[in-house]
Coordinates of N, CA, C and O in Angstrom, one line a residue:
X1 N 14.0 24.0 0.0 CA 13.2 23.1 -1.0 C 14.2 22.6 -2.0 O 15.2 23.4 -2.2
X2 N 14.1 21.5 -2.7 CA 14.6 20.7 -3.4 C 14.3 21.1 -4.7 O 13.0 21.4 -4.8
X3 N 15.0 21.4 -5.9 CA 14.8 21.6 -7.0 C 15.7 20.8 -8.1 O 16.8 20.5 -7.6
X4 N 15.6 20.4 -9.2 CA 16.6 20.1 -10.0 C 16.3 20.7 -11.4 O 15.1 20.9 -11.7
X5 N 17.3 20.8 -12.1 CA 17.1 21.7 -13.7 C 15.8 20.7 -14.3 O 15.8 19.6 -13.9
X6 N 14.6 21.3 -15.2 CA 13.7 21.1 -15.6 C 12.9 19.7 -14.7 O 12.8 18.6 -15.0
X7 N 12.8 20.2 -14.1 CA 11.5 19.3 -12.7 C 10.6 19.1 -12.8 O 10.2 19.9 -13.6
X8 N 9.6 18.1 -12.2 CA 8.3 18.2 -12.2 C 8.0 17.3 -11.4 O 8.2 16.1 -11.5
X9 N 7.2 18.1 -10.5 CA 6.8 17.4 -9.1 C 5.3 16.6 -9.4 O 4.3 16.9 -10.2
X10 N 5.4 15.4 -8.6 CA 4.5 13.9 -9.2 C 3.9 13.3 -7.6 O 4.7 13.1 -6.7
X11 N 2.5 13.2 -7.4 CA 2.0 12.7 -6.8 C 2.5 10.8 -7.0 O 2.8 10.4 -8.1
X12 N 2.5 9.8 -5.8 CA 2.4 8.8 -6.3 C 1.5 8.3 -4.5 O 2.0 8.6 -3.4
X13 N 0.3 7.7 -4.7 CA 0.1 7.0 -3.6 C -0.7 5.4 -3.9 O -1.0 4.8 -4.9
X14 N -0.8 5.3 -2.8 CA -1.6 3.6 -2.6 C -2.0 3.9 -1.5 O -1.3 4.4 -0.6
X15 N -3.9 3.4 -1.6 CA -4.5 3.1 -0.6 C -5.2 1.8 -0.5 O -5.1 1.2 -1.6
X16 N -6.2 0.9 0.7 CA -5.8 -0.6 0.2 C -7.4 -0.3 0.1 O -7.8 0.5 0.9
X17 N -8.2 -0.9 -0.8 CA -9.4 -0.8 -0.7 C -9.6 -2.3 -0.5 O -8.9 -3.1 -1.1
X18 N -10.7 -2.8 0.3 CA -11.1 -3.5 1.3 C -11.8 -4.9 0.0 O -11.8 -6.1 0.4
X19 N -12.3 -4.8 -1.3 CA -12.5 -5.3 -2.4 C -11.2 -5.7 -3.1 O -10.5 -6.7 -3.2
X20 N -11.1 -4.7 -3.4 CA -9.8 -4.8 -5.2 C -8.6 -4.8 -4.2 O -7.9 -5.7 -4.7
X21 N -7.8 -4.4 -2.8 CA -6.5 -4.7 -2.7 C -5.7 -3.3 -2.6 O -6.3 -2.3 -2.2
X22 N -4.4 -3.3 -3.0 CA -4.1 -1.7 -2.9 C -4.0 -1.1 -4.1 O -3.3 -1.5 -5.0
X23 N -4.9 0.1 -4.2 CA -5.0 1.3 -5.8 C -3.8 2.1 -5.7 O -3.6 2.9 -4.9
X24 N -3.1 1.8 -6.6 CA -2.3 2.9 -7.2 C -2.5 4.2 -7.7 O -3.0 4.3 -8.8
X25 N -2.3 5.3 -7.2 CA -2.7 6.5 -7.9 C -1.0 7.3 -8.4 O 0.1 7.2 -7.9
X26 N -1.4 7.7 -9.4 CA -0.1 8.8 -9.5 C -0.8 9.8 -10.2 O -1.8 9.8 -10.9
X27 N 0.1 10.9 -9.5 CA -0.5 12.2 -11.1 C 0.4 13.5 -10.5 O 1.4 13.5 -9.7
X28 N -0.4 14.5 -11.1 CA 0.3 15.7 -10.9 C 0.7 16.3 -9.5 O -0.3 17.0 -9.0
X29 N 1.9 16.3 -8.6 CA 2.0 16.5 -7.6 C 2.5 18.0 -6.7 O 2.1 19.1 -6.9
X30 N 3.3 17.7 -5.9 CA 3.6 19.0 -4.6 C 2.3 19.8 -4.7 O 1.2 19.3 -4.7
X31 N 2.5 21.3 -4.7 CA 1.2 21.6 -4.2 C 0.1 22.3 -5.0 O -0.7 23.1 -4.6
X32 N 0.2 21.5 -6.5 CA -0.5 22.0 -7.3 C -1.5 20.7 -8.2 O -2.1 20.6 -9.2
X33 N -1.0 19.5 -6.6 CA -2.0 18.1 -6.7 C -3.3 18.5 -6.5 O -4.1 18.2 -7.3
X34 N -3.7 19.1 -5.5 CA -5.2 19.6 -5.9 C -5.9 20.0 -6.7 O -6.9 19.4 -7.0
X35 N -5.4 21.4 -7.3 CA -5.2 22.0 -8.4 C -5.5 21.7 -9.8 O -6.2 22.3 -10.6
X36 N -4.7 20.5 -10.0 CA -4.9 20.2 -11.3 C -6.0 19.3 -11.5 O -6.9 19.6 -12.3
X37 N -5.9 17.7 -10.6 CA -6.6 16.9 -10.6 C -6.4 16.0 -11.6 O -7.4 15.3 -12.1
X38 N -5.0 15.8 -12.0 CA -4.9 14.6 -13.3 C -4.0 13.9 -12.7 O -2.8 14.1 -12.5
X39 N -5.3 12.5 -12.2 CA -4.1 11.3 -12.1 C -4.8 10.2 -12.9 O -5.9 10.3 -13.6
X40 N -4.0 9.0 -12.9 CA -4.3 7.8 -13.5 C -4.3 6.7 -12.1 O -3.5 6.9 -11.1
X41 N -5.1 5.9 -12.2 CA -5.3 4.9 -11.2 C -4.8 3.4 -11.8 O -4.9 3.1 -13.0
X42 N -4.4 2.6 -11.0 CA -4.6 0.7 -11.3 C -4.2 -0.1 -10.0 O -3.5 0.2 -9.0
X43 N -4.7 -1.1 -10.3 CA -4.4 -2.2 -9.2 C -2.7 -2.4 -9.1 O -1.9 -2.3 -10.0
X44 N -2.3 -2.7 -8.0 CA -0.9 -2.7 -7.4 C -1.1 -4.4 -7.8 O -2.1 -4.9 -8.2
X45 N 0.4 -5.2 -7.5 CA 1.6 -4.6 -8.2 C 1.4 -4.3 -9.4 O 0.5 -4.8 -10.1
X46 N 2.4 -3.3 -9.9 CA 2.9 -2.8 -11.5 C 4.4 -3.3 -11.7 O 5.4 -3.2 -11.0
X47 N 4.0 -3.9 -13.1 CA 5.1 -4.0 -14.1 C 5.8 -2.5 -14.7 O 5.0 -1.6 -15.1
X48 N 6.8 -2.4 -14.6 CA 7.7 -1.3 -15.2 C 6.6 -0.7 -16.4 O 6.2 0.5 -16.3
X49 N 6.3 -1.3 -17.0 CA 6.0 -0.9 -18.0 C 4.3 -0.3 -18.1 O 3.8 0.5 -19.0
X50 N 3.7 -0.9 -16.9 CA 2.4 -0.3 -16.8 C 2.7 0.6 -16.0 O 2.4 1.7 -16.5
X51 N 3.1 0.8 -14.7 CA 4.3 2.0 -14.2 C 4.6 3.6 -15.4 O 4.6 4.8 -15.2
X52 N 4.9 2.8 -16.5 CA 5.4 4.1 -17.3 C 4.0 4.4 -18.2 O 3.6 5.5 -18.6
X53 N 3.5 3.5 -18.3 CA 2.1 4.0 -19.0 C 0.8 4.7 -18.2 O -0.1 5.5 -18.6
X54 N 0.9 4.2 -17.1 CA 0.0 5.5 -16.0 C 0.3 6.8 -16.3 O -0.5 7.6 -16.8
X55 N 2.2 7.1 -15.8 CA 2.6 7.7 -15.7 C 1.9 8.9 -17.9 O 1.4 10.0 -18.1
X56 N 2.2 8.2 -18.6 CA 2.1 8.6 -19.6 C 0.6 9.1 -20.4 O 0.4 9.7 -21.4
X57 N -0.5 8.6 -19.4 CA -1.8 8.8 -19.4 C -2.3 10.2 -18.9 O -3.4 10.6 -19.1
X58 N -1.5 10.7 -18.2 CA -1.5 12.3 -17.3 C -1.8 12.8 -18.2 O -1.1 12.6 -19.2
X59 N -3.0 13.8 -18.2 CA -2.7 15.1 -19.1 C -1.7 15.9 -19.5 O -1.2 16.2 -20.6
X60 N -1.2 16.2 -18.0 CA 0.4 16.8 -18.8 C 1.1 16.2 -18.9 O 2.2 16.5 -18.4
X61 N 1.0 14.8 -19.7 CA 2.0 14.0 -19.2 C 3.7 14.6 -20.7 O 4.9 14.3 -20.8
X62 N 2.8 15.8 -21.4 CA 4.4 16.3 -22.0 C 5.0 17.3 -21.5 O 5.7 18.0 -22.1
X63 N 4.6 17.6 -20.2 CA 5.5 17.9 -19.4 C 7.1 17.1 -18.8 O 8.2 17.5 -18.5
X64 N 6.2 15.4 -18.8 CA 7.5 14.6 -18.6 C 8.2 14.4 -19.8 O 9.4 14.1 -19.7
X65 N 7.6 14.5 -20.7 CA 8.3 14.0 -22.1 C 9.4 14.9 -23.2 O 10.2 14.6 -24.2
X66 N 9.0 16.1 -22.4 CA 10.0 16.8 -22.8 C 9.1 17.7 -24.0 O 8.4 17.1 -24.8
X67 N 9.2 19.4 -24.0 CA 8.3 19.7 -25.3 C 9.2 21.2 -25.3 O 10.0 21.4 -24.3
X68 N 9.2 22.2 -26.4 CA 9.3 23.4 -26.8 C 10.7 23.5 -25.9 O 10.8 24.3 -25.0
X69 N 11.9 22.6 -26.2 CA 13.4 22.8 -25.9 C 13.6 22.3 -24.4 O 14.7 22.5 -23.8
X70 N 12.5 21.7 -23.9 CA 13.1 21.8 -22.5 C 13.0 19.9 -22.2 O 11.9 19.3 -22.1
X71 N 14.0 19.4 -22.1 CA 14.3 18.1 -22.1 C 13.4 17.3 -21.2 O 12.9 17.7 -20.2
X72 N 13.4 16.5 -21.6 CA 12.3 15.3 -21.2 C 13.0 14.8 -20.0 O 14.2 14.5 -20.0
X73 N 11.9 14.7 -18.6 CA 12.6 13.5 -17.2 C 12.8 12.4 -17.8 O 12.4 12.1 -18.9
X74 N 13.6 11.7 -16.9 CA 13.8 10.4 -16.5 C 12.4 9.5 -16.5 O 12.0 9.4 -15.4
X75 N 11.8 9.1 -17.4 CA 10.5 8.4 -17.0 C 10.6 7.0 -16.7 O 9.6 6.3 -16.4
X76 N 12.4 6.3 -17.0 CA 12.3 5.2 -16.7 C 12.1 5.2 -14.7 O 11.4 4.6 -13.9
X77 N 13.0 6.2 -14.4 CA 13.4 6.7 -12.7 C 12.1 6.6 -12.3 O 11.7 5.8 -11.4
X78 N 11.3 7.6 -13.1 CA 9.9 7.8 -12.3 C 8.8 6.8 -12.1 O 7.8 6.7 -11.4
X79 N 9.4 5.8 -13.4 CA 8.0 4.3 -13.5 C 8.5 3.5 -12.5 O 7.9 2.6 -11.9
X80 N 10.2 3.8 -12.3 CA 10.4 2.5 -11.1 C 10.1 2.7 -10.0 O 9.8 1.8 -9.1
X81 N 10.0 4.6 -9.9 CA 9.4 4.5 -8.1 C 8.2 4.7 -7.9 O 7.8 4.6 -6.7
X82 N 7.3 4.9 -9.0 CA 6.1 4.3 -8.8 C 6.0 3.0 -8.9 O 5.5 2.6 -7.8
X83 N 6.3 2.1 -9.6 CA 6.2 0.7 -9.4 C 7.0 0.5 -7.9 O 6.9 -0.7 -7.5
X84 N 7.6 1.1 -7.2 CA 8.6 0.9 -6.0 C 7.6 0.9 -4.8 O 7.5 -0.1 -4.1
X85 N 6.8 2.1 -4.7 CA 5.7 2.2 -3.9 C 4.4 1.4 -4.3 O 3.7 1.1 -3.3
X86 N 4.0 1.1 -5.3 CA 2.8 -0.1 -5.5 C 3.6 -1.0 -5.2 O 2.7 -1.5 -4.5
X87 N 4.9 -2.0 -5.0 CA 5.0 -2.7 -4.6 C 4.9 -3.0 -3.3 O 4.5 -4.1 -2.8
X88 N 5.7 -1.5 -2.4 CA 5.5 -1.9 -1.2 C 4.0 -2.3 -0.6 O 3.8 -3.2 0.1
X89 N 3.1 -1.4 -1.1 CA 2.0 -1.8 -0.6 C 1.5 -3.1 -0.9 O 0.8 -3.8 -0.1
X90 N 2.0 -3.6 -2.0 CA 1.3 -5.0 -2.3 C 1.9 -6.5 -1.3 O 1.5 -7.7 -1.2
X91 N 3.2 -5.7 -0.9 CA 4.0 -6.5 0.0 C 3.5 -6.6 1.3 O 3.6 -7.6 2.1
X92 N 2.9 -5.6 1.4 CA 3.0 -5.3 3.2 C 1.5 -5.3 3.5 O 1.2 -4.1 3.6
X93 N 0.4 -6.1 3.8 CA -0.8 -6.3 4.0 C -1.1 -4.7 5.3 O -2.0 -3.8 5.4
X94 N 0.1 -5.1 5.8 CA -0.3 -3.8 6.9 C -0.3 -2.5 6.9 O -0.4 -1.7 7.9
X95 N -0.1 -2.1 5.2 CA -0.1 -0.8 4.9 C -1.7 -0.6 4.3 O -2.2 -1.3 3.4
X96 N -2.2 0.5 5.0 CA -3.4 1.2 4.7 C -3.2 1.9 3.3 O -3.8 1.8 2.3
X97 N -2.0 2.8 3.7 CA -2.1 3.9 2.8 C -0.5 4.1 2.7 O 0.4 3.6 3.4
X98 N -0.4 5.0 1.6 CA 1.1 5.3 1.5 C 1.3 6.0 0.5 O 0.9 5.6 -0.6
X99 N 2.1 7.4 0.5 CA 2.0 8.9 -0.6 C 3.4 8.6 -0.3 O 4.0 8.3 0.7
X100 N 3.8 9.1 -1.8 CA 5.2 10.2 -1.6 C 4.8 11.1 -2.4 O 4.2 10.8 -3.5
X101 N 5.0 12.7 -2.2 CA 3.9 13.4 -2.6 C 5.3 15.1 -1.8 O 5.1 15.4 -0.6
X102 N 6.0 15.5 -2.5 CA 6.2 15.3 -4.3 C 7.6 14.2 -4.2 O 8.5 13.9 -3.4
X103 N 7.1 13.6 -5.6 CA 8.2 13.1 -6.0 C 8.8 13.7 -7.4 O 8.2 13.6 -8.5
X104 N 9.8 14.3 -7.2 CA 10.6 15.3 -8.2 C 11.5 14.3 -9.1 O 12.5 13.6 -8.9
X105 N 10.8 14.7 -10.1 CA 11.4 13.8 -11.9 C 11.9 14.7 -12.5 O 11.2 15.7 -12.6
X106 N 13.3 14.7 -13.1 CA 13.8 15.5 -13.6 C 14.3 14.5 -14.6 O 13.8 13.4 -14.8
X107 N 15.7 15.2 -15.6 CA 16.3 14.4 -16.3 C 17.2 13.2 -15.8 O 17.8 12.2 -16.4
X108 N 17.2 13.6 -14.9 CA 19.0 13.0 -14.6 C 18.4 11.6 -13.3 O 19.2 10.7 -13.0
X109 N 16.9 11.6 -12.7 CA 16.4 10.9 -12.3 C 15.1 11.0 -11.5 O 14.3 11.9 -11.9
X110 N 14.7 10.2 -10.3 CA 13.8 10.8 -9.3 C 13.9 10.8 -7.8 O 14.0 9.8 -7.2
X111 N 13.8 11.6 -7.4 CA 14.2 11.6 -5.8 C 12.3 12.1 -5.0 O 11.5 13.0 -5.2
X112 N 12.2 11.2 -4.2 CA 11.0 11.6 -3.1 C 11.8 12.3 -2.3 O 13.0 12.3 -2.0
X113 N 10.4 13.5 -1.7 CA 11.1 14.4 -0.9 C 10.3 14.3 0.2 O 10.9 14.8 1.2
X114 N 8.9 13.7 0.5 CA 8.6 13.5 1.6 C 7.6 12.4 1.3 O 7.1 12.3 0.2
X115 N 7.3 11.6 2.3 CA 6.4 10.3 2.6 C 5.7 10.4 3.7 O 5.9 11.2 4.6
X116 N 4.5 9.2 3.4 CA 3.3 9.4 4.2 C 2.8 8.3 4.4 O 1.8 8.2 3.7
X117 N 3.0 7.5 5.2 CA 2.3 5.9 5.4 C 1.4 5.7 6.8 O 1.5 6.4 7.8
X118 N 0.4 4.7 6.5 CA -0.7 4.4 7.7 C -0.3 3.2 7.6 O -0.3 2.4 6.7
X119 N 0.1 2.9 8.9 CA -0.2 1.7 9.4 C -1.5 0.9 9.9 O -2.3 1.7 10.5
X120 N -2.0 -0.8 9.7 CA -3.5 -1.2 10.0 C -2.6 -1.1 11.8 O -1.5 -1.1 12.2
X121 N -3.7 -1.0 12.4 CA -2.9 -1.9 13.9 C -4.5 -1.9 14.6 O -4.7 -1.3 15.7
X122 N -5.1 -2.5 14.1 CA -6.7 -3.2 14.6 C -8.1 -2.2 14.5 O -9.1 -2.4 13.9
X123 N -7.9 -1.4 15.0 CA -9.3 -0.3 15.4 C -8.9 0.9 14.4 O -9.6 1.3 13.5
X124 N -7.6 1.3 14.7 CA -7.3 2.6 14.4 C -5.9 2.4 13.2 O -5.4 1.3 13.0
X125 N -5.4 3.5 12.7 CA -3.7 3.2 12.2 C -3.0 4.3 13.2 O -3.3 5.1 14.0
X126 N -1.7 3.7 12.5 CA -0.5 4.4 12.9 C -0.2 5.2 11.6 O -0.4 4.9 10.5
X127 N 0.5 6.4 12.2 CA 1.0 6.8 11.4 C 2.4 6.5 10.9 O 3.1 5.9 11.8
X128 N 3.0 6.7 9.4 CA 5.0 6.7 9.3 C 4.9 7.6 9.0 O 3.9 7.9 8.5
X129 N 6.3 9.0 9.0 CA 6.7 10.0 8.0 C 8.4 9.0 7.8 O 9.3 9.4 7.0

């Protein structure tokens, strides 16, 4: 497993809803995304800056911000790969769905450690890892 000094693992997905287009979700991720249940939702694409304000709407979101000595992530790193992933979906009509799930924010930046994509392909999807 993947770790970096003061971490915190971040749900980010898009799924396309058949109305509104593809939803953005981000929130609290790896495997204590169920668990907690704090995410923030919006319509794809995101501006950097709505990217960091999702991201900033989290309950815990001073976890990323840094609190009681222990330095604040990268939240520029983290708003761009969330805006990275709402964009792909907004790019690619043929994506259903699409998680990176955890994506580990630390100080120094953010790295995905695994991915999850559906492809449309008529009746059914495909899967990507």
């Amino acid at each position: 497993m993947v770790r970096a000094p003061h971490s915190h693992e971040l749900i980010v997905g898009v799924r396309r809803d058949p109305s509104f287009g593809p939803i953005v979700m981000v929130g609290t991720g790896g495997v204590t995304a169920e668990l907690a249940a704090d995410t923030a939702v919006a319509l794809a694409p995101l501006t950097h800056g709505h990217a960091k304000r999702l991201l900033l709407r989290l309950r815990h979101a001073q976890l990323l911000t840094g609190r009681r000595g222990v330095p604040a992530v990268n939240l520029d790193a983290a708003a761009q790969a969330v805006q990275a992933v709402a964009q792909a979906a907004a790019e690619h009509g043929e994506l259903t769905a699409l998680e990176v799930n955890p994506l580990l924010v630390h100080p120094h930046g953010a790295t995905a450690l695994d991915a999850h994509g559906v492809l449309s392909t008529g009746d059914s999807g495909s899967v990507l890892h």
